[in-house]
Coordinates of C-alpha atoms in Angstrom, one line a residue:
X1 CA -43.6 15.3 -107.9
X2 CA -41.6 18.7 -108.4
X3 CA -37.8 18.6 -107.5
X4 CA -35.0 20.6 -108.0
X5 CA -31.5 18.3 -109.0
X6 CA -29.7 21.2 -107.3
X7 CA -31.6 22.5 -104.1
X8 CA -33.2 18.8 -103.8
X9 CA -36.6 20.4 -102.9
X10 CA -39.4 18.5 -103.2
X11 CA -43.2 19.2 -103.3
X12 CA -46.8 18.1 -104.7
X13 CA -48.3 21.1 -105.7
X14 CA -50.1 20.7 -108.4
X15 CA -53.3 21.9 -110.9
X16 CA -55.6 19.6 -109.2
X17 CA -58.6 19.9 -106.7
X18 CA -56.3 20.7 -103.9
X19 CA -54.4 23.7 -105.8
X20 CA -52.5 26.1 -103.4
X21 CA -55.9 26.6 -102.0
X22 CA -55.7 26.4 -97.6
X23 CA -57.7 25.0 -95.2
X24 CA -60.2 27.5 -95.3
X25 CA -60.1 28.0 -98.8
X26 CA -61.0 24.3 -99.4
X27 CA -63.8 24.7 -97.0
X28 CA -65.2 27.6 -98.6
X29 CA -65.5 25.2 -102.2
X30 CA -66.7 22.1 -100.5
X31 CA -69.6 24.7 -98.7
X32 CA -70.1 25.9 -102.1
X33 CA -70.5 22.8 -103.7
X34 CA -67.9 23.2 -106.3
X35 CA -65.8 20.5 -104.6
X36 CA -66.5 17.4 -102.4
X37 CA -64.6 15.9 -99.8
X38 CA -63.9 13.0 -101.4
X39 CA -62.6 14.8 -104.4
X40 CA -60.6 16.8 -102.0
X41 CA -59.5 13.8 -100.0
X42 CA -58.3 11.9 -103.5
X43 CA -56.4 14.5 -104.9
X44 CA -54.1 14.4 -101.6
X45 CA -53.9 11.0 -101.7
X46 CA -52.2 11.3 -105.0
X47 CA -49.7 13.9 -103.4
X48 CA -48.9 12.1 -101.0
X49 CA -48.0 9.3 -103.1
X50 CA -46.0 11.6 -105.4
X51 CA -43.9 12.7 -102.0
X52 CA -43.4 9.2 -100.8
X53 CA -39.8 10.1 -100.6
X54 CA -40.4 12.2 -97.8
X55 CA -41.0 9.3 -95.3
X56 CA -43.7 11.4 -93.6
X57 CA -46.8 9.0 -93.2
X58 CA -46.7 6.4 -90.4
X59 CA -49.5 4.7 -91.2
X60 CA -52.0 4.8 -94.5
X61 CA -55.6 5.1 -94.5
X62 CA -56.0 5.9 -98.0
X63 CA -59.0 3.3 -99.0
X64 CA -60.6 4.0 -95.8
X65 CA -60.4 7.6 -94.7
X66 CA -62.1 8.7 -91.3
X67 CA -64.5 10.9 -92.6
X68 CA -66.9 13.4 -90.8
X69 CA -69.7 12.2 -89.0
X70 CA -71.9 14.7 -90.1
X71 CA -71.5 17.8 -93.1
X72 CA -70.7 20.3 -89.9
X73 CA -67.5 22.1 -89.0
X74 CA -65.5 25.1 -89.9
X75 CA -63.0 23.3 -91.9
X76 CA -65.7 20.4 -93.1
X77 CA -64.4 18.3 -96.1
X78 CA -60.7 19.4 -95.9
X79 CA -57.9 16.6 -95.7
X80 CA -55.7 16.0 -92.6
X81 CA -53.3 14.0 -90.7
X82 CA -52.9 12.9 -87.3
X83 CA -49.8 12.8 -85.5
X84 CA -48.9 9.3 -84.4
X85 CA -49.3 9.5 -80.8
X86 CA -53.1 10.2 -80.8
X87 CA -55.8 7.6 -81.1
X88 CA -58.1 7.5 -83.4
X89 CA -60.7 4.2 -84.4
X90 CA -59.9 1.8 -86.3
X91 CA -55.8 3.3 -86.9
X92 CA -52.9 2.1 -84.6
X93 CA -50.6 4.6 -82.1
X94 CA -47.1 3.5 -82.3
X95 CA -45.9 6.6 -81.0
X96 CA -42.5 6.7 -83.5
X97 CA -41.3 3.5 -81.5
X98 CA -40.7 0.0 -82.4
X99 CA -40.7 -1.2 -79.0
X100 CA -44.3 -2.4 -79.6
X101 CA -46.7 -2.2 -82.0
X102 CA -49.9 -1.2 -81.5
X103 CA -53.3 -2.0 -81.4
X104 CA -56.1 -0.9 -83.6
X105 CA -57.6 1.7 -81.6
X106 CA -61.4 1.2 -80.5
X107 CA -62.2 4.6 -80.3
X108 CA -61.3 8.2 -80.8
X109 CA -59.5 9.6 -77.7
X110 CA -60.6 12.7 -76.4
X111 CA -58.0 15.3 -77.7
X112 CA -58.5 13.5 -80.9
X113 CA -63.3 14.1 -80.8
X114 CA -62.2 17.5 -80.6
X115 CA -59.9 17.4 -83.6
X116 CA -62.8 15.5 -85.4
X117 CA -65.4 18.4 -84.8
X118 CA -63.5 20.3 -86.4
X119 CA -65.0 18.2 -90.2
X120 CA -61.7 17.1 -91.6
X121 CA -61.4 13.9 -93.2
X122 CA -58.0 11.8 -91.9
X123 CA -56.3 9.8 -94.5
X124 CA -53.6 8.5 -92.1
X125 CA -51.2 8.8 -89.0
X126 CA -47.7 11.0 -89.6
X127 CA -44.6 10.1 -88.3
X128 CA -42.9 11.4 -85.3
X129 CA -39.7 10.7 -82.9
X130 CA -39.5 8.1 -80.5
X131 CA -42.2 9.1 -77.7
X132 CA -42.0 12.9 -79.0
X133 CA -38.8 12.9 -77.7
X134 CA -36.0 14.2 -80.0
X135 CA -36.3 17.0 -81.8
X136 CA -36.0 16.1 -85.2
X137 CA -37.6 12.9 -87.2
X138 CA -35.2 10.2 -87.7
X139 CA -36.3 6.7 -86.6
X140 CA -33.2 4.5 -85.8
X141 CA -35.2 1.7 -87.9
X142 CA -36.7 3.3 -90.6
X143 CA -35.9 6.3 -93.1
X144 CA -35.9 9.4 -91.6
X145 CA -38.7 12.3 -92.2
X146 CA -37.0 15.0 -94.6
X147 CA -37.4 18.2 -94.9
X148 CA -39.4 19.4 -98.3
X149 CA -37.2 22.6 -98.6
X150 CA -34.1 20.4 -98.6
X151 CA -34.5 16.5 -98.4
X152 CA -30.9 16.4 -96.8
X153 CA -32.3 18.0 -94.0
X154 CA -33.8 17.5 -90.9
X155 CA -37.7 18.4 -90.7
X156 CA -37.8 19.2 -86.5
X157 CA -39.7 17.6 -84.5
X158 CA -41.4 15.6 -82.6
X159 CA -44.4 16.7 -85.5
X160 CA -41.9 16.2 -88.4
X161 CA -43.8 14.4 -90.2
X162 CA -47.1 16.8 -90.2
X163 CA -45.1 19.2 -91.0
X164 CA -43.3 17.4 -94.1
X165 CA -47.2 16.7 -95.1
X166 CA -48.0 20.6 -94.9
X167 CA -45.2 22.5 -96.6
X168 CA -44.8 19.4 -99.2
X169 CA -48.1 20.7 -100.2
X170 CA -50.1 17.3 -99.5
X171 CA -52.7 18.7 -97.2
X172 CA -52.8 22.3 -95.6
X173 CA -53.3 21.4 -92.4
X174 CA -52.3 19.2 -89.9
X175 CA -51.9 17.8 -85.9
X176 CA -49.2 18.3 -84.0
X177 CA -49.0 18.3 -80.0
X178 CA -45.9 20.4 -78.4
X179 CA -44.5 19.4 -74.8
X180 CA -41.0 21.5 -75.6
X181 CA -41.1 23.2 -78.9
X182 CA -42.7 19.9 -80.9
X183 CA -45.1 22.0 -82.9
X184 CA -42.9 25.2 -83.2
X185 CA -39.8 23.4 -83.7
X186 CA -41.0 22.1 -87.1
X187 CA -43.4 25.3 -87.9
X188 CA -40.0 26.9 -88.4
X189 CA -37.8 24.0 -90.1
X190 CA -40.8 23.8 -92.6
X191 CA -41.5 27.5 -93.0
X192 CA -45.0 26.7 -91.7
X193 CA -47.7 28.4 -88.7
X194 CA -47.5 26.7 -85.5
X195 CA -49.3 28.0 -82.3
X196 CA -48.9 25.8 -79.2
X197 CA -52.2 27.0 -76.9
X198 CA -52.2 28.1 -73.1
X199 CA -52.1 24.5 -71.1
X200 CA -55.6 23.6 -70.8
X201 CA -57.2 25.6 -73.8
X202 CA -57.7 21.9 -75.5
X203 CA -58.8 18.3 -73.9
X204 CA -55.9 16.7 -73.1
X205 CA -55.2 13.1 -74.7
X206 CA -54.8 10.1 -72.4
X207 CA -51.1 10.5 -73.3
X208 CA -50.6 13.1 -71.4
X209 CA -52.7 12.8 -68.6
X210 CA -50.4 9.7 -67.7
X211 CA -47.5 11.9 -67.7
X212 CA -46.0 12.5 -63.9
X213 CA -46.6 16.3 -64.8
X214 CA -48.1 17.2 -68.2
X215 CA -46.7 19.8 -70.2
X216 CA -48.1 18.9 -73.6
X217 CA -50.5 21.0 -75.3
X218 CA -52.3 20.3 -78.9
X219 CA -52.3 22.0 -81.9
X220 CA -51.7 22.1 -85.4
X221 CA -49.1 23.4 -88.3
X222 CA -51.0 25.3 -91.3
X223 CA -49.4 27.3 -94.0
X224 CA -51.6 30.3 -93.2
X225 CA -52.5 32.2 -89.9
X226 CA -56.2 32.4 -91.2
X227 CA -56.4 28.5 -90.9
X228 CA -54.4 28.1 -87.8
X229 CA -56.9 30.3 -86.3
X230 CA -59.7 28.8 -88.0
X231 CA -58.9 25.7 -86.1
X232 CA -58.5 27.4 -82.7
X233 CA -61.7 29.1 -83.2
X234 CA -63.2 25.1 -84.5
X235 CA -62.0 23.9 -81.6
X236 CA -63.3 26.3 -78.7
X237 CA -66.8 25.6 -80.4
X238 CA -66.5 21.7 -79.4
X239 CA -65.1 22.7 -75.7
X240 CA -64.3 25.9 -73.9
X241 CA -62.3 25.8 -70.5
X242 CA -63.9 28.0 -68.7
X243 CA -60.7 28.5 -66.7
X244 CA -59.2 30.5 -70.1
X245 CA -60.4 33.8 -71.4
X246 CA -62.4 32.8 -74.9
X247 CA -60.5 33.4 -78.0
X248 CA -62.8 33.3 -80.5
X249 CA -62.6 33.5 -84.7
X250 CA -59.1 36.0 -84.9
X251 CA -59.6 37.1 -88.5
X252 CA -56.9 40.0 -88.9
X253 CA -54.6 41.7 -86.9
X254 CA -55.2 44.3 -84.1
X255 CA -55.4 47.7 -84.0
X256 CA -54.3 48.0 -80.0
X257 CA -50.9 49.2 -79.8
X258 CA -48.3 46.6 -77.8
X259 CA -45.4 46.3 -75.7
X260 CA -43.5 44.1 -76.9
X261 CA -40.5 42.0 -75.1
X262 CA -37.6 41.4 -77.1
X263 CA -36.0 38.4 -76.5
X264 CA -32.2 38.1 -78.4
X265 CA -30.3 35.7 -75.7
X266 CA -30.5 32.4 -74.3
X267 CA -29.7 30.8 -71.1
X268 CA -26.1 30.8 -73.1
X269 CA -25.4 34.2 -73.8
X270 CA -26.7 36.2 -76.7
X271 CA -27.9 35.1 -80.1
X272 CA -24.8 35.4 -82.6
X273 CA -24.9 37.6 -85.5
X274 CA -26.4 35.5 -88.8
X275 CA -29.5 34.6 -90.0
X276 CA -31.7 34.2 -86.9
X277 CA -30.6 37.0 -85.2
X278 CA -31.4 39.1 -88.6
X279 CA -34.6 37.7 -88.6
X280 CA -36.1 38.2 -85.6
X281 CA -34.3 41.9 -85.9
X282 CA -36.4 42.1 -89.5
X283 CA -39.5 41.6 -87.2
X284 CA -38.6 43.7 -84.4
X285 CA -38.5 46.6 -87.2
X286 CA -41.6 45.8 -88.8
X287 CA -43.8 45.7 -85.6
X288 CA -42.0 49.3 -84.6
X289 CA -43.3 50.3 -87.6
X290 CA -46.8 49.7 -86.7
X291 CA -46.8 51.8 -83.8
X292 CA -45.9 49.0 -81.4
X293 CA -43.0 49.6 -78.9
X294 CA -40.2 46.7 -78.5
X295 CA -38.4 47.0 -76.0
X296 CA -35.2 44.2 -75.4
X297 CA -35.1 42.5 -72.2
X298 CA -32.1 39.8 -70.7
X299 CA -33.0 36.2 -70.3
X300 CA -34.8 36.0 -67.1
X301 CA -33.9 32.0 -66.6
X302 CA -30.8 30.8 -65.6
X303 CA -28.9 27.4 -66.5
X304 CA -30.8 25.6 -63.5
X305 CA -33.6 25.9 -65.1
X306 CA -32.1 24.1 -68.1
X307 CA -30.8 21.3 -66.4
X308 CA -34.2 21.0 -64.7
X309 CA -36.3 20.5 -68.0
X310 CA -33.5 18.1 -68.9
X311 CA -33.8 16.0 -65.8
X312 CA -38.0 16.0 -66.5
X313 CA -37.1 15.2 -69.8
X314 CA -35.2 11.8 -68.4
X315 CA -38.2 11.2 -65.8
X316 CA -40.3 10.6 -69.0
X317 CA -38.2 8.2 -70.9
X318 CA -37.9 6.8 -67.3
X319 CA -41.9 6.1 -66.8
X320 CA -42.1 5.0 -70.4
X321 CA -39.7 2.5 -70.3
X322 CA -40.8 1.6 -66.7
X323 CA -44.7 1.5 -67.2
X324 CA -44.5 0.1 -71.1
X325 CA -45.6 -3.5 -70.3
X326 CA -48.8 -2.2 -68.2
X327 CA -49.7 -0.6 -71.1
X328 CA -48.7 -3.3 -74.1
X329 CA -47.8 -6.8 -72.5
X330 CA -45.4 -7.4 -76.2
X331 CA -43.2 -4.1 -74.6
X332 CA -39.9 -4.8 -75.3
X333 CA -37.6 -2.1 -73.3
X334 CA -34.3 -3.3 -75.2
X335 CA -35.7 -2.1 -78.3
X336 CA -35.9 1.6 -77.3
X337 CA -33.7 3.9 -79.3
X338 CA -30.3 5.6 -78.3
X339 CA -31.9 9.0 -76.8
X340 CA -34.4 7.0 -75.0
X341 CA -32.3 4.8 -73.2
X342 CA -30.1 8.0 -72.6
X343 CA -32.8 10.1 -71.0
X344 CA -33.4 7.3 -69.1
X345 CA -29.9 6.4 -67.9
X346 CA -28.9 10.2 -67.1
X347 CA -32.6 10.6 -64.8
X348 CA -31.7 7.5 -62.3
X349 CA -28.2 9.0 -61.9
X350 CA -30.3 12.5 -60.4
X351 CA -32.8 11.2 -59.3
X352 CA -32.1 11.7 -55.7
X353 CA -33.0 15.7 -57.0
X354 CA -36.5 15.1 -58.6
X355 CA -38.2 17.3 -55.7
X356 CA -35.7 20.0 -56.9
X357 CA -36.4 19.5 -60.3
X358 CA -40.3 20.0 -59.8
X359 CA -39.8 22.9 -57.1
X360 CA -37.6 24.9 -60.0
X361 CA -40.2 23.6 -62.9
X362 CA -43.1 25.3 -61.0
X363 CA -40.8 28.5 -59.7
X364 CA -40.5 29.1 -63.3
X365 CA -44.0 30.3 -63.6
X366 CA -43.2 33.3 -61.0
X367 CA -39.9 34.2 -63.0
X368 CA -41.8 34.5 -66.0
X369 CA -44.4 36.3 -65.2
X370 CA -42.7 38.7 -62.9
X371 CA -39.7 39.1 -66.0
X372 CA -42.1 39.2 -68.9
X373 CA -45.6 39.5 -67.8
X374 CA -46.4 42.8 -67.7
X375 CA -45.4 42.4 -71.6
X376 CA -48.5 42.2 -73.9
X377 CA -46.0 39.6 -76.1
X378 CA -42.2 38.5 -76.2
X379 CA -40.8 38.1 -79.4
X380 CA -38.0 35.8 -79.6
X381 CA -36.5 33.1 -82.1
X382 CA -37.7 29.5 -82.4
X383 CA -34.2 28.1 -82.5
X384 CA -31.0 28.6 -80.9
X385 CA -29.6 27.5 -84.8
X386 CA -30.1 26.8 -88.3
X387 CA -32.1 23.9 -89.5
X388 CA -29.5 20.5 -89.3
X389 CA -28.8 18.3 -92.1
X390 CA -29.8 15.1 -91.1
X391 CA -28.0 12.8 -88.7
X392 CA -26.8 15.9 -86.9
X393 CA -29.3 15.4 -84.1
X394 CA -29.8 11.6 -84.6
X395 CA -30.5 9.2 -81.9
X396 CA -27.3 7.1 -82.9
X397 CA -25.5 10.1 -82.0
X398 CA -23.7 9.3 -78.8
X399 CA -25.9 10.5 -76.2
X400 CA -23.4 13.2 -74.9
X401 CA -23.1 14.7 -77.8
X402 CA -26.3 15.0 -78.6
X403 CA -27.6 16.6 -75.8
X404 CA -25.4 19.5 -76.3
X405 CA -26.2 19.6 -79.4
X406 CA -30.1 19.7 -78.4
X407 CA -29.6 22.4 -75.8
X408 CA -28.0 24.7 -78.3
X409 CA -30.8 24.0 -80.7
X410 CA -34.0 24.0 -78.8
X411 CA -33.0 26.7 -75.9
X412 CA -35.9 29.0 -76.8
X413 CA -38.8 26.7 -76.9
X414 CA -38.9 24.8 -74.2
X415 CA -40.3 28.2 -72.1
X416 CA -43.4 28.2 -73.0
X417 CA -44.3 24.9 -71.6
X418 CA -42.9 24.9 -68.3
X419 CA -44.0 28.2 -67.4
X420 CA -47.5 29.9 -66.5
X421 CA -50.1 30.6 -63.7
X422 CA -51.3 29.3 -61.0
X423 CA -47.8 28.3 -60.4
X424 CA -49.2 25.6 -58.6
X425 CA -49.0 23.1 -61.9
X426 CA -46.8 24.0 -65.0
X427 CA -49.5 25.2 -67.4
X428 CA -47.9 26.7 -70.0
X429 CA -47.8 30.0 -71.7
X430 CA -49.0 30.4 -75.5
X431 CA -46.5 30.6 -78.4
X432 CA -46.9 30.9 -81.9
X433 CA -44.1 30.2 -84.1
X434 CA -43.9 31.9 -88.1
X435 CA -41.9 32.1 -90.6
X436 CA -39.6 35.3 -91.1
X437 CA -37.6 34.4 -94.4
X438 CA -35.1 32.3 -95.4
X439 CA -31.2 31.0 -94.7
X440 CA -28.7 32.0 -97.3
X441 CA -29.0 27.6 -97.7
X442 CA -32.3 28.4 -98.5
X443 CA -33.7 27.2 -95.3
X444 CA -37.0 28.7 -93.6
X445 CA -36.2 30.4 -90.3
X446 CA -38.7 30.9 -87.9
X447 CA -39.6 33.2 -84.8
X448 CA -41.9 33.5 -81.5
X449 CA -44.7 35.5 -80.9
X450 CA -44.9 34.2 -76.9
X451 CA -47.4 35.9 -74.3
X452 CA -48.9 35.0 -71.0
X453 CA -51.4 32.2 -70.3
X454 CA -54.8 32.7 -72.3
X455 CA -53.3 35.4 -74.7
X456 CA -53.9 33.2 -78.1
X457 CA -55.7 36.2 -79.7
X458 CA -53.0 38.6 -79.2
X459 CA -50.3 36.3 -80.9
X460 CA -52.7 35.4 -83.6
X461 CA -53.3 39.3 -84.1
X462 CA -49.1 40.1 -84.6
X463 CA -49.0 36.9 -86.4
X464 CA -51.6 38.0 -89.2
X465 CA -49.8 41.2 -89.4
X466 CA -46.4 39.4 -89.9
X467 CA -47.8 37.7 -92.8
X468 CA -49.6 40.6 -94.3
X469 CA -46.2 42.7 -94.1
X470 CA -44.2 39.8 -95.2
X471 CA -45.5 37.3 -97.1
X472 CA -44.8 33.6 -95.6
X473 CA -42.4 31.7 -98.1
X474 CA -43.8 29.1 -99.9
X475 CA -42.4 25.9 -101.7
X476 CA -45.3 25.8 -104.4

């Protein structure tokens, strides 16, 4: 374990099989033969053990790690986690609540086959909110997930805890699924890569397709653009929608010249002068200097729209605390947390103005693509504000509170999944979050790379050149 007494960082790099090596760097010396995946697998074990602090593991597989079916897959041999709401044989899903506890699963669901093809070896479940709900990682009834760049602070969420298992340096790569900024949100507390695909681009888990109206998509977070797309390109080799354009193995940036939407306020006015509007300004500059033209643009959503993801948001907590027992006779409503409950509370008080709530979720699509379509990106930030301490955005916070709090924290991400074409279901445009430097607290700050539905490639293409320009921030 390396930590500072005065920044309290804390991480597991190390002179061991792992290295600082990435995803695909790890792949490359398993195809080689000068390491195995067992080797690979142990010496993350180890880390994670030496990171225990950072309460990111929901569930241990250590003695028994899934490993790959066969010596196949881009990314073959490298270790992984799996966020804690997707099933996988022989591990529980307790999906960051303690209203139940689940079940060994039977099987591998079908987001989670695809994740498999990919060759990884899974060592464990990592922890997340209540249902994906809040965004940061702070369990009413267990330690909360902390942040490896600061343990006093919140690591995002609702994939904190694959994030806390990336940048902590205990595997390079992890899952994550994003249904209003649960991948990005995290990418950027952790200084970390984290695309959330098109709606469709991946199978979708039996989570969501039990959601009223899905608006999750699946992903990862990765230290490096090269594995993030790695993955991408992994995964479109197991299954292709044929409804999406094919993205295929992104390996650098592009040389097509852009127009580039810049994105600097909210649905609340414009970003404030500080550290996030400096560094999405820093990027701004850096793609002008490739040739690309940025051009700034107003928010084209208004507070409606706000209030309508809000009033989704609720329906959720509503069917999961409604439909819970169908699912797990031992359900136990009463021990949801705070936010839950909240969510809940605040939809049945609207929700007379559910058709409303749809009708606007589904406009949104036409608003974005008329506003920003004719874009080939929007670059925006990740967050409305700095990374919290801890307990800022807690559940015990009274529920109030904290959703101003969340709307003033997470009022950039939430686009991207409730908007798209056809505008017929809410599909989702792609996003890629990356980091752009750090907080004068020494805090990673993160911004969007967004485009229209099926543009992966394009986002990967600025991301790579992002990173090449700048060099991502790392706590090894």
């Amino acid at each position: 374990m390396t930590a500072d007494a005065q920044t309290t960082r804390l991480h597991s790099f190390a002179d061991d099989a792992l290295g600082e090596h990435d995803a695909v760097g790890l792949a490359e010396l398993v195809r080689s033969g000068e390491r195995s995946p067992q080797e690979l697998a142990a010496a993350a074990v180890e880390r994670a053990r030496r990171v225990e602090e950072l309460h990111a593991v929901a569930y241990e597989s250590y003695d028994k790690p899934l490993l790959p079916a066969e010596r196949t897959g881009r990314l073959y041999g490298v270790p992984t986690f799996v966020k804690d709401n997707a099933d996988l044989a022989g591990m529980p899903s307790n999906h960051g609540t303690q209203a139940f506890q689940g079940k060994l699963a039977r099987e591998h669901g079908g987001y989670a086959r695809q994740f498999l093809s990919a060759g990884m070896t899974v060592l464990g479940k990592s922890t997340l909110p209540e249902f994906g709900f809040n965004a940061t990682t702070e369990p009413p009834f267990a330690p909360p997930t902390r942040n490896p760049w600061h343990t006093g602070y919140s690591v995002g969420g609702s994939s904190g805890g694959s994030a806390a298992l990336v940048a902590s340096g205990v595997v390079p790569i992890a899952h994550g699924n994003d249904g209003g900024g649960s991948i990005r949100i995290p990418a950027a507390c952790a200084g970390l890569v984290g695309l959330k695909p098109s709606r469709g681009r991946h199978i979708d888990s039996a989570m969501a397709r039990k959601l009223p109206v899905n608006i999750v998509s699946e992903g990862v977070l990765t230290r490096t653009v090269r594995d993030t797309a790695a993955y991408t390109a992994a995964a479109e080799e197991f299954w292709r929608n044929p409804g999406l354009p094919p993205i295929g193995y992104v390996e650098g940036p592009g040389s097509k010249r852009l127009r580039i939407a810049l994105l600097l306020e909210n649905i609340g006015g414009p970003v404030p002068p500080g550290p996030i509007r400096d560094a999405v300004e820093k990027v701004a500059a850096t793609m002008e200097s490739h040739g690309h033209h940025v051009e700034p643009v107003p928010m084209p959503f208004s507070a409606a729209l706000e209030t309508a993801f809000l009033e989704y948001w609720g329906l959720l907590a509503t069917f999961v605390a409604s439909t819970g027992k169908l699912a797990d006779r031992r359900f136990d409503a009463t021990r949801l947390d705070d936010l839950t409950l909240g969510l809940r509370r605040y939809f049945l008080r609207s929700a007379w103005r559910t058709p409303v709530m749809l009708y606007r979720l589904r406009a949104a699509a036409a608003t974005y693509q008329r506003a920003l379509g004719p874009y080939d990106a929007v670059l925006l930030p990740t967050l409305g504000r700095e990374t919290p301490e801890l307990g800022y955005l807690s559940p015990t916070v009274p529920f109030d509170e904290l959703i101003e709090r969340l709307r003033a924290y997470v009022s950039f991400t939430p686009i991207n999944n409730i908007t798209g074409t056809p505008i017929n279901n809410i599909t989702g445009t792609p996003s890629i979050t990356v980091p752009a430097g750090l907080s004068p607290a020494g805090l990673p700050i993160g911004v969007q790379f967004a485009g229209t539905r099926g543009n992966e490639r394009t986002l990967l293409e600025l991301a790579y050149l992002l990173e090449a320009e700048h060099p991502f921030p790392r706590l090894g």
